[in-house]
Coordinates of N, CA and C in Angstrom, one line a residue:
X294 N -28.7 -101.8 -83.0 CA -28.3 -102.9 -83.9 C -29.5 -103.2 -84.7
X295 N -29.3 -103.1 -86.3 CA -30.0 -103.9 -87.0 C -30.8 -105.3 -86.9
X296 N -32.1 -105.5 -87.1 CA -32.6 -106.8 -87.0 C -32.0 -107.7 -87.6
X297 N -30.7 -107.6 -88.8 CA -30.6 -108.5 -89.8 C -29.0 -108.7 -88.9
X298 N -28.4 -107.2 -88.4 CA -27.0 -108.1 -87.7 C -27.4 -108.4 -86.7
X299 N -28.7 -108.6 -86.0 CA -28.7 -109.3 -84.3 C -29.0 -110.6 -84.9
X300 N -30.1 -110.5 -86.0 CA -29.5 -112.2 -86.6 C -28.6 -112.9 -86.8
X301 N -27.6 -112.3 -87.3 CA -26.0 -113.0 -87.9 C -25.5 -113.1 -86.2
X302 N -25.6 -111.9 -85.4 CA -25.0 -112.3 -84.0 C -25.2 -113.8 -83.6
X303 N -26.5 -113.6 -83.5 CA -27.6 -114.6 -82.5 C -27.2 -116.0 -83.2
X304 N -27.1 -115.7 -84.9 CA -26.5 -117.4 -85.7 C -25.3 -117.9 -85.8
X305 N -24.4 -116.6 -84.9 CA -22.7 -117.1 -84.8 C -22.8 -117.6 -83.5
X306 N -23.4 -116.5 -82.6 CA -23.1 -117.4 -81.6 C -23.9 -119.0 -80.7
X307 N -24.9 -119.2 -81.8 CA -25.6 -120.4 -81.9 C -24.7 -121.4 -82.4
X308 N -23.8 -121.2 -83.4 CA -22.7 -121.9 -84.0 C -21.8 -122.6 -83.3
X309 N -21.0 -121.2 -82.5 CA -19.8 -121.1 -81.8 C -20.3 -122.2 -80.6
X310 N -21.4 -121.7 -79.9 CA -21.7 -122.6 -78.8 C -21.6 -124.2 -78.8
X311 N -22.6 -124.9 -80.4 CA -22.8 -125.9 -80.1 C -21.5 -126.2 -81.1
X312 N -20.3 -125.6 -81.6 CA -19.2 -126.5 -81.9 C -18.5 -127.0 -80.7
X313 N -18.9 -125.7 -79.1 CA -18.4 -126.0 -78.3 C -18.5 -127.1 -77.6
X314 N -19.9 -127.6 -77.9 CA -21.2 -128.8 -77.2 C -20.2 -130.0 -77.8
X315 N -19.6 -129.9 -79.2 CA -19.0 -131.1 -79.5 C -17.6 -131.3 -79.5
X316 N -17.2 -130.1 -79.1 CA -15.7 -130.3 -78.1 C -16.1 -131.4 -76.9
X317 N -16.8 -130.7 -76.2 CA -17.4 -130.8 -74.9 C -18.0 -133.0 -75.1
X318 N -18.6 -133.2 -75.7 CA -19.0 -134.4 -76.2 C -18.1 -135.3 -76.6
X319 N -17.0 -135.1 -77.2 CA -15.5 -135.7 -77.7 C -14.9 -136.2 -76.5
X320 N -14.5 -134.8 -75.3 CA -13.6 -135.1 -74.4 C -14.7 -135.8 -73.5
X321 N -16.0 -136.0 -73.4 CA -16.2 -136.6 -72.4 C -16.3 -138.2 -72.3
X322 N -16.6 -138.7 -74.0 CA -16.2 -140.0 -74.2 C -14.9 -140.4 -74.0
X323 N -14.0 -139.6 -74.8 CA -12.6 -140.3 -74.5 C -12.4 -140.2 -73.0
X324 N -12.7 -139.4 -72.3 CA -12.3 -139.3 -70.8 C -13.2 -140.5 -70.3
X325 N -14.1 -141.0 -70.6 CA -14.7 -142.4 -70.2 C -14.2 -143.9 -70.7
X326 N -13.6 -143.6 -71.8 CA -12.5 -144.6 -71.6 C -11.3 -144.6 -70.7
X327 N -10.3 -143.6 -71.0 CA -9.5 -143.7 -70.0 C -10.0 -143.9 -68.5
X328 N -11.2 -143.6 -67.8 CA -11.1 -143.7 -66.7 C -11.3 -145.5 -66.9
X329 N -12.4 -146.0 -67.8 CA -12.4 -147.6 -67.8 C -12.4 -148.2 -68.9
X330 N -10.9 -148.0 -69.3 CA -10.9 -148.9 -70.3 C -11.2 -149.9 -71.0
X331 N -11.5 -150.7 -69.9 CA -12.9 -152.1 -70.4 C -13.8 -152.0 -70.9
X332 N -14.1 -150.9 -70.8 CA -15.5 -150.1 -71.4 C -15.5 -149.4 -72.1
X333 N -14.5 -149.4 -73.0 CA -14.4 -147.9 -73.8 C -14.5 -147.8 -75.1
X334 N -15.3 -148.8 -76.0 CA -15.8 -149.3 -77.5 C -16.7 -148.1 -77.7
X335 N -17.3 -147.7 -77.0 CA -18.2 -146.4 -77.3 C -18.0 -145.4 -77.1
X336 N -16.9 -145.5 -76.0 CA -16.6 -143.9 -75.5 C -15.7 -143.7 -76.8
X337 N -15.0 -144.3 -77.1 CA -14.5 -144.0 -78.7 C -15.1 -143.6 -79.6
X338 N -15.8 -144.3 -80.1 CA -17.0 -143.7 -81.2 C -17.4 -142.7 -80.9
X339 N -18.1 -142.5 -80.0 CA -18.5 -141.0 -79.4 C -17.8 -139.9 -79.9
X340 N -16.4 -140.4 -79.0 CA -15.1 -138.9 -79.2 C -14.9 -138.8 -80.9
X341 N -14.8 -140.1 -81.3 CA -14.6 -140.3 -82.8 C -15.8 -139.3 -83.8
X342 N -16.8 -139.6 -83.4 CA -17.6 -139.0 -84.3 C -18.0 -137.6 -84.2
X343 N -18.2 -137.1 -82.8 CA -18.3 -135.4 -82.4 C -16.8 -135.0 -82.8
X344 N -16.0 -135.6 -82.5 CA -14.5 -134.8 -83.9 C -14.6 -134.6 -84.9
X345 N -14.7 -135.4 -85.7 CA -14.7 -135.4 -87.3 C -16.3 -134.3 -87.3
X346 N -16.9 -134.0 -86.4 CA -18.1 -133.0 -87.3 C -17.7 -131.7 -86.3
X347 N -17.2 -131.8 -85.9 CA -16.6 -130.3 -84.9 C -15.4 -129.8 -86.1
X348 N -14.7 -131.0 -86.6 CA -13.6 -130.1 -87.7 C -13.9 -129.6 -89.1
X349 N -14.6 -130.9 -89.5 CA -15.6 -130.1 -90.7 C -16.5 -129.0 -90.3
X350 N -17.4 -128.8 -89.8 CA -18.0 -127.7 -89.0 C -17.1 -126.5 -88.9
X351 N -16.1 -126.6 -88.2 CA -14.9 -125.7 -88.0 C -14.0 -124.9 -89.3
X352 N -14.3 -125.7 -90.0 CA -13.4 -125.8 -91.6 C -15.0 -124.9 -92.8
X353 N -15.6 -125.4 -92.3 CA -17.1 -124.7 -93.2 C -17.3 -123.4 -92.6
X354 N -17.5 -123.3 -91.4 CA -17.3 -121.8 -91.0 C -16.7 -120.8 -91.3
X355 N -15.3 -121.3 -91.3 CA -14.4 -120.4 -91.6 C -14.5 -119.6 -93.1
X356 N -15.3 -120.5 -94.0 CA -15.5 -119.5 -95.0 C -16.5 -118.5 -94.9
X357 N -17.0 -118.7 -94.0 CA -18.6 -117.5 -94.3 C -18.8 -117.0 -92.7
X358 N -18.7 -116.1 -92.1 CA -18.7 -115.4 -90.6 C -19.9 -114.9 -90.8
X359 N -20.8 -114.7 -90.2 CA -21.8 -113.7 -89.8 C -21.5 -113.0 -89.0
X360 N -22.2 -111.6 -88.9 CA -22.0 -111.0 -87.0 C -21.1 -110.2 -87.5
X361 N -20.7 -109.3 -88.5 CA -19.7 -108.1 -88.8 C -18.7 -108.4 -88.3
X362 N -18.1 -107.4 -88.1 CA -16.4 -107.2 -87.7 C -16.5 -107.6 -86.6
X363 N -17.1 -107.6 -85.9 CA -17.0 -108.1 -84.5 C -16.8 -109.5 -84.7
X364 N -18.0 -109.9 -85.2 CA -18.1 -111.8 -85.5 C -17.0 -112.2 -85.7
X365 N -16.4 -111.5 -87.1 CA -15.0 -112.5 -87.4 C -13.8 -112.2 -87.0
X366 N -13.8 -111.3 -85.8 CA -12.9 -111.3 -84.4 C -13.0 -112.4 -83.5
X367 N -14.1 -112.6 -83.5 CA -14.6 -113.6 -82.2 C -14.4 -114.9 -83.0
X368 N -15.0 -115.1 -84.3 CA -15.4 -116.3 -84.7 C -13.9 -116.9 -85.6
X369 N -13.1 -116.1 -85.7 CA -11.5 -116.7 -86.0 C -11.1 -117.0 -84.9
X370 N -10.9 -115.9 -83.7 CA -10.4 -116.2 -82.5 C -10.8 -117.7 -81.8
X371 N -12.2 -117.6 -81.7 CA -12.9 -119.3 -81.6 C -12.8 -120.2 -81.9
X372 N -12.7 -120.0 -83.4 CA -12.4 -121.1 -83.8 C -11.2 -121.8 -83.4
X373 N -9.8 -120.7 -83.7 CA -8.5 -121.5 -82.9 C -8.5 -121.9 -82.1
X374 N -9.2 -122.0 -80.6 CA -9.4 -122.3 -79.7 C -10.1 -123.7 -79.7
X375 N -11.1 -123.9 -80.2 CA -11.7 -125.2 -81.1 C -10.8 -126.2 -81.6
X376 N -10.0 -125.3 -82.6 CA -9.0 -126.4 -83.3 C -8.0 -126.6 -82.2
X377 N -7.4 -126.0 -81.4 CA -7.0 -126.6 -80.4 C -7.7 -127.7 -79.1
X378 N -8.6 -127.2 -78.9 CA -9.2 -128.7 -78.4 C -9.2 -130.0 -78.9
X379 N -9.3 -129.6 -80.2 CA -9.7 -131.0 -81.3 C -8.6 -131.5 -81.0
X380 N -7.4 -130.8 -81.1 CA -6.0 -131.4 -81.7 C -5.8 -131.8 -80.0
X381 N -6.0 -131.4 -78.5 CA -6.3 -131.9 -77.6 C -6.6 -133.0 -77.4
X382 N -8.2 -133.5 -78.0 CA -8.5 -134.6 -77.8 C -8.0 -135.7 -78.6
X383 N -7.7 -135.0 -79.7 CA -6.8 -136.1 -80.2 C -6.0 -137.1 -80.0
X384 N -4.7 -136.1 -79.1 CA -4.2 -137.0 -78.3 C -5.0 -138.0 -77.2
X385 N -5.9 -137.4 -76.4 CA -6.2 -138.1 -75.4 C -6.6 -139.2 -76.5
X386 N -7.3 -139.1 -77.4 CA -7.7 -140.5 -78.1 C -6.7 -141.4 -78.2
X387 N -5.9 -140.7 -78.7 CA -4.5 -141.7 -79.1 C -3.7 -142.5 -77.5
X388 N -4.2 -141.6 -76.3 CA -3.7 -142.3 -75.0 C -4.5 -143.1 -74.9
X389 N -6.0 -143.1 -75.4 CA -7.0 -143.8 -74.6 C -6.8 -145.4 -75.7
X390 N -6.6 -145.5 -76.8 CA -6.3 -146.2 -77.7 C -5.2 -146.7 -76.7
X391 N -4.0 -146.7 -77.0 CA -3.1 -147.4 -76.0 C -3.1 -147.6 -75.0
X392 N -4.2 -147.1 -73.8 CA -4.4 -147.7 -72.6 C -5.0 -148.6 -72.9
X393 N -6.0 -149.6 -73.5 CA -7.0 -150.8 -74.1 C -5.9 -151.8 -73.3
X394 N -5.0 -151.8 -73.6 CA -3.7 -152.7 -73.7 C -3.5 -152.6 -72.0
X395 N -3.2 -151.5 -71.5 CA -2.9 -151.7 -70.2 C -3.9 -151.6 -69.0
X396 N -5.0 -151.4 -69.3 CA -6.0 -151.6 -68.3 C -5.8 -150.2 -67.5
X397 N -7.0 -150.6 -66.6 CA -6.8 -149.0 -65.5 C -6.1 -148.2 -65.1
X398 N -5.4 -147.2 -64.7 CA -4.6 -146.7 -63.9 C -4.9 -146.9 -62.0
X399 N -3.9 -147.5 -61.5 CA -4.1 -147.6 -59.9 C -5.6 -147.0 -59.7
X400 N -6.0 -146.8 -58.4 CA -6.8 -146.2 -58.5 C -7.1 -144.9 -57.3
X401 N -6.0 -144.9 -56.5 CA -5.4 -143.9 -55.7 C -4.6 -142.6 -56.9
X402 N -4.6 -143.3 -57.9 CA -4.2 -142.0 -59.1 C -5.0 -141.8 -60.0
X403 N -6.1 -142.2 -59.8 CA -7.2 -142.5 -61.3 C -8.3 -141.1 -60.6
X404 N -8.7 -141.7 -59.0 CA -9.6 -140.4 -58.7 C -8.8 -139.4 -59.1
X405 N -7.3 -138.7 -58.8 CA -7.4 -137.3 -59.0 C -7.3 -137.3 -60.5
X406 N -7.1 -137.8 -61.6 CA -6.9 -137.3 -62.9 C -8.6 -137.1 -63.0
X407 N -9.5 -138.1 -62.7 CA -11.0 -138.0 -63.2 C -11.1 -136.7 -62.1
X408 N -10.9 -136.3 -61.1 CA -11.3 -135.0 -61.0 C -11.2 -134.1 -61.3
X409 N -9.7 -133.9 -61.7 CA -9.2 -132.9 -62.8 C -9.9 -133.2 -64.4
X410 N -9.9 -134.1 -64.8 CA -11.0 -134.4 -66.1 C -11.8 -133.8 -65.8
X411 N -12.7 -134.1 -65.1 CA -14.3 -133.5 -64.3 C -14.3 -132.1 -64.4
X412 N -13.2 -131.2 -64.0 CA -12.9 -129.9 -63.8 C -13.0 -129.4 -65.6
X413 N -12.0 -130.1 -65.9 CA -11.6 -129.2 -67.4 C -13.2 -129.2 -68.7
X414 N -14.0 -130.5 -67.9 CA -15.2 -130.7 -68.9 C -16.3 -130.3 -68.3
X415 N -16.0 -129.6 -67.1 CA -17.0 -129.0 -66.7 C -16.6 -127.1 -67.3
X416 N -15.9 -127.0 -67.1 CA -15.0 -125.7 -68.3 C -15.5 -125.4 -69.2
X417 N -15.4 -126.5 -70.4 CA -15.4 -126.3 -71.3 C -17.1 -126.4 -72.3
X418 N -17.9 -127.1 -70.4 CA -19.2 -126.7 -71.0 C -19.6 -125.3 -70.6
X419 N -19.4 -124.8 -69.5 CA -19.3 -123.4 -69.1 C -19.1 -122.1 -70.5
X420 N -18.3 -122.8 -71.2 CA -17.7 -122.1 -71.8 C -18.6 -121.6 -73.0
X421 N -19.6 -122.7 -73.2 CA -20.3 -122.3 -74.0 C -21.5 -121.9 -73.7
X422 N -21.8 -121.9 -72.6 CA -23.1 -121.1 -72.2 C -22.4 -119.1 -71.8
X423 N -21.6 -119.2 -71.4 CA -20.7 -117.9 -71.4 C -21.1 -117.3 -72.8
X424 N -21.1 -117.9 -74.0 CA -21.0 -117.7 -74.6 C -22.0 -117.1 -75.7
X425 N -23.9 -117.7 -75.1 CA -24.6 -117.5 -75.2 C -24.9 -116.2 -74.2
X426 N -24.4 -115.8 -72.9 CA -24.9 -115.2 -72.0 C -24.0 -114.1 -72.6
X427 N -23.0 -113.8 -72.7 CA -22.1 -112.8 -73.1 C -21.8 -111.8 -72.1
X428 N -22.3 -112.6 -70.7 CA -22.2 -111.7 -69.1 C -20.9 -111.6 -68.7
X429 N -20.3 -110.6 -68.6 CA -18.9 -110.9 -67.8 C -18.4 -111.3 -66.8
X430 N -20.1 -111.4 -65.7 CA -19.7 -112.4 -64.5 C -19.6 -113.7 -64.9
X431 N -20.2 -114.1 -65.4 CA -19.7 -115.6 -66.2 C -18.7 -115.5 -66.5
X432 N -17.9 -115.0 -67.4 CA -16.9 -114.9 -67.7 C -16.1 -115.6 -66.2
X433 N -15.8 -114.3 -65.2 CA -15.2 -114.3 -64.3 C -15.1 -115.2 -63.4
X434 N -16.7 -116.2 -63.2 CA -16.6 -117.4 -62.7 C -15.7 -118.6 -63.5
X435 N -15.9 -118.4 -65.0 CA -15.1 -119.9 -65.7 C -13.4 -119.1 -65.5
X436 N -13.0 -118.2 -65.2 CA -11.9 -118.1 -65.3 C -11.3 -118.2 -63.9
X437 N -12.4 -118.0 -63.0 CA -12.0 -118.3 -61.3 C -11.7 -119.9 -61.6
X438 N -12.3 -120.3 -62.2 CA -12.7 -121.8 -61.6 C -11.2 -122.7 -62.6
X439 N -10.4 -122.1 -62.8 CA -9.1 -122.1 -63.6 C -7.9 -122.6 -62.3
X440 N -8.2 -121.8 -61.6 CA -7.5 -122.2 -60.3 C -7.7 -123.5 -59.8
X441 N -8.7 -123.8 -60.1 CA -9.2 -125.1 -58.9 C -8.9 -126.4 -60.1
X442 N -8.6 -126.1 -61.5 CA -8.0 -127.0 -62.1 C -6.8 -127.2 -62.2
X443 N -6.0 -125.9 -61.8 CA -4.4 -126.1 -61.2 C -4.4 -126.5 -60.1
X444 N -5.3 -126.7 -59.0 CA -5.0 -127.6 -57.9 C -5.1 -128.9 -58.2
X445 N -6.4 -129.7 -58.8 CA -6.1 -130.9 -59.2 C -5.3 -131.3 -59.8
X446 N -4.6 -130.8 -60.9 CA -3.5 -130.9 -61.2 C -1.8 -131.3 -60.7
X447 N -1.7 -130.2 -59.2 CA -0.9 -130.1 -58.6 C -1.1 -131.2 -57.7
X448 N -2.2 -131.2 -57.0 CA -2.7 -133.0 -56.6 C -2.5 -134.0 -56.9
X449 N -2.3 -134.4 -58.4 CA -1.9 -135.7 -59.0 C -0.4 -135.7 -59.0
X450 N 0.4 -134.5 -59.3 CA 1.5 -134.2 -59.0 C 2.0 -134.8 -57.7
X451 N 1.7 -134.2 -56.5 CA 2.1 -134.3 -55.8 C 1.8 -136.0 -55.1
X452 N 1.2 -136.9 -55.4 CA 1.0 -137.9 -55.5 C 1.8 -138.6 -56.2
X453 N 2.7 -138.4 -57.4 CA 3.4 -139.0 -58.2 C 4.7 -138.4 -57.2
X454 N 5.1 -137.5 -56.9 CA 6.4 -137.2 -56.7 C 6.8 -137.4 -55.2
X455 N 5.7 -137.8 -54.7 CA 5.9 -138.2 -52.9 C 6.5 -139.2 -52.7
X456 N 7.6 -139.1 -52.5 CA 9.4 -139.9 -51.9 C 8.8 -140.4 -50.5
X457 N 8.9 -142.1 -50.2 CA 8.9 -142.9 -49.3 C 10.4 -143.9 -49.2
X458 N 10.8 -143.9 -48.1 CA 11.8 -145.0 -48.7 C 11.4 -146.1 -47.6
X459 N 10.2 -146.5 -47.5 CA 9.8 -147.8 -46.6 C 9.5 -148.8 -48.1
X460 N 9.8 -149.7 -47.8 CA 9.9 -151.0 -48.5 C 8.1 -150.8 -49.3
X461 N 7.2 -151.1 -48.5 CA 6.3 -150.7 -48.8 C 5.6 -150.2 -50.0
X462 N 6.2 -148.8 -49.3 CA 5.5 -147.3 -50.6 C 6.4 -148.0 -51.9
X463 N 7.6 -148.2 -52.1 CA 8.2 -148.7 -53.0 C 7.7 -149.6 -53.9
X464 N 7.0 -150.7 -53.1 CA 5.9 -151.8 -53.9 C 5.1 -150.9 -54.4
X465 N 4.4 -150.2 -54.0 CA 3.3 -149.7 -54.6 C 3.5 -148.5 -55.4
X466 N 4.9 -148.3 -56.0 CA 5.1 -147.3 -56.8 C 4.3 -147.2 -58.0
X467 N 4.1 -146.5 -58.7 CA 3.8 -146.3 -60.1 C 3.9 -146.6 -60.7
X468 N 3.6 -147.5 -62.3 CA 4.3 -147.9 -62.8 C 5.3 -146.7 -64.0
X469 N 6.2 -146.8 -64.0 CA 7.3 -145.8 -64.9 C 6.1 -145.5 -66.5
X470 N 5.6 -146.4 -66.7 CA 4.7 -145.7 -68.3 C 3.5 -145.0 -67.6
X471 N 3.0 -145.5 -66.4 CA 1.7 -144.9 -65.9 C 1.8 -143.7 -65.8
X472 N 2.9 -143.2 -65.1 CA 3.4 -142.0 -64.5 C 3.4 -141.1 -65.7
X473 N 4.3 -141.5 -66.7 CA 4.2 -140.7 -67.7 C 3.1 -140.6 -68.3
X474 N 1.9 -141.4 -68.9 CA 1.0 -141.3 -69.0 C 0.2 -140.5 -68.6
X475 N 0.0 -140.0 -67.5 CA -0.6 -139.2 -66.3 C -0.3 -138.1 -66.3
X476 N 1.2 -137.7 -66.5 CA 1.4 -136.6 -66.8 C 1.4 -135.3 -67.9
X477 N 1.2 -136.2 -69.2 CA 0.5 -136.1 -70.4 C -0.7 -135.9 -70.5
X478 N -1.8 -136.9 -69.6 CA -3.2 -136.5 -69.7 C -3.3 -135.3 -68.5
X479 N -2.5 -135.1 -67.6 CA -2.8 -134.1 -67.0 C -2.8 -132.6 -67.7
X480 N -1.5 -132.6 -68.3 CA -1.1 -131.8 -69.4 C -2.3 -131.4 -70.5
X481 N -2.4 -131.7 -71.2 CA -3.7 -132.2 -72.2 C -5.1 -131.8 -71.2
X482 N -5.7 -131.9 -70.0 CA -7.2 -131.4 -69.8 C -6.8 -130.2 -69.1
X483 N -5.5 -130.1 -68.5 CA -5.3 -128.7 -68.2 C -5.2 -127.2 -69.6
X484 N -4.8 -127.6 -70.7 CA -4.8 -127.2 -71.4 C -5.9 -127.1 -72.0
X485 N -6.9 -128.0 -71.9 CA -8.5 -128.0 -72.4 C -8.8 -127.1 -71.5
X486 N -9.1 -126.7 -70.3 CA -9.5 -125.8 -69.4 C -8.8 -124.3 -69.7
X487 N -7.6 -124.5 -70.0 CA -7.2 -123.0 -70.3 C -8.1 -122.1 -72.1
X488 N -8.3 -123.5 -72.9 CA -9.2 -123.0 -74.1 C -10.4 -122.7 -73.9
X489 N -11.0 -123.5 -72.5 CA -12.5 -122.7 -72.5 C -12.4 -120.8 -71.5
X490 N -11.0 -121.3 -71.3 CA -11.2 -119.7 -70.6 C -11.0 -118.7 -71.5
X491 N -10.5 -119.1 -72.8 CA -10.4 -118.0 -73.7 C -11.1 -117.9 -74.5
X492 N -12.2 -119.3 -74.6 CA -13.5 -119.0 -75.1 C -14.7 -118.3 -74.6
X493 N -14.1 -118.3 -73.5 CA -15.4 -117.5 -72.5 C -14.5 -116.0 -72.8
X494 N -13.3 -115.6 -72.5 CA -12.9 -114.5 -73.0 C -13.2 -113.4 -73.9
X495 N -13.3 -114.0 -75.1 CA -13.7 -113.6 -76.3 C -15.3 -113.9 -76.7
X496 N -16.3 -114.5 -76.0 CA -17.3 -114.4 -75.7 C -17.6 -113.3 -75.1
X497 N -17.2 -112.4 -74.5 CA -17.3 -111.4 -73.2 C -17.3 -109.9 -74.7
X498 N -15.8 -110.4 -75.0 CA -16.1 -109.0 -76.2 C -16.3 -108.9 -77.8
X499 N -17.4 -110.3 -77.8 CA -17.7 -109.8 -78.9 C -19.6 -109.3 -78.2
X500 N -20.1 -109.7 -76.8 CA -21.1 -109.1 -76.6 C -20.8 -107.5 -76.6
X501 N -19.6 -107.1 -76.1 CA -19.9 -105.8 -75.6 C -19.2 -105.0 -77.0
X502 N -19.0 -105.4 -78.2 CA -18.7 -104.9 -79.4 C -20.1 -104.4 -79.8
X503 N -21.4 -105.3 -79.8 CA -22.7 -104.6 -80.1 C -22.7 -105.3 -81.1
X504 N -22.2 -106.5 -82.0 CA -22.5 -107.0 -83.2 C -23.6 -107.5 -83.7

């Protein structure tokens, strides 16, 4: 490889990584409001402002690739996966914006969604050091660790759909918008976690393309 395309490599995937950094920066404010909404004037802004420069960013890239054929395999491919996070946290903004109104979720349902959060943003920082390393055991670890976000997942699940008929459990149901709610944001960081695995995917072959 030429000194001038290990440059263009070395500057895409300098790019790719820290647009990742502000995926990664977006979901982690909004996921700090939703877990405490009383507190969440900044986690806003935060998510607010690392979006708006992750899309422009996203949007300026796209006209100019470095890194040959390879690069703008990887760096279209990337990008979609980006623009899908954005459009990701979007929504979570738009949940975290209407939770203001209803305060916390329980909190026997709050730990498992924040640990499934915890999972998908711990992913999607993964994803961009994968991305720098361009090792395929990396790879193999962020996409093992895929599983363990469908358990938390299946955790909050099974917590919402566990049938008591004692007077009790009844009281302490869910509320019918929480539930839905919950199932949405579950929806939404699981889906963040499946974008860093295809970020780390295509991380894997644009190292072994030689770009």
């Amino acid at each position: 490889m030429s000194d001038g395309a290990d440059a263009g490599r070395r500057a895409l995937v300098d790019e790719l990584a820290a647009l990742v950094g502000l995926a990664h920066t977006a979901l982690g404010g909004v996921t700090a409001v939703l877990m405490e909404p009383d507190d969440g004037e900044d986690g806003i802004a935060i998510a607010e402002k690392a979006l708006g420069e992750l899309l422009a960013r996203v949007e300026e890239d796209a006209a100019a690739t470095p890194g040959g054929r390879a690069g703008v395999v990887v760096g279209v491919h990337v990008g979609c996966e980006l623009e899908a996070l954005a459009q990701l946290t979007r929504r979570l903004l738009e949940a975290a914006w209407a939770r203001q109104e209803r305060g916390a979720f329980d909190e026997r349902l709050r730990d498992p969604l924040h640990g499934l959060a915890g999972a998908a943003l711990d992913l999607v920082a993964r994803s961009a050091d994968v991305l720098r390393s361009g090792v395929a055991e990396d790879v193999a670890d962020v996409l093992s660790e895929l599983h363990e976000v469908g358990q938390r997942q299946r955790l909050l699940y099974g917590l919402l759909l566990r049938a008591d008929s004692s007077e009790d459990a009844r009281e302490k149901a869910a509320d019918p918008v929480d539930v839905t709610d919950l199932v949405l944001l579950a929806c939404c960081y699981q889906q963040c976690a499946d974008r860093a695995g295809a970020i780390a995917r295509h991380a894997v072959l644009f190292a072994q393309a030689g770009a």
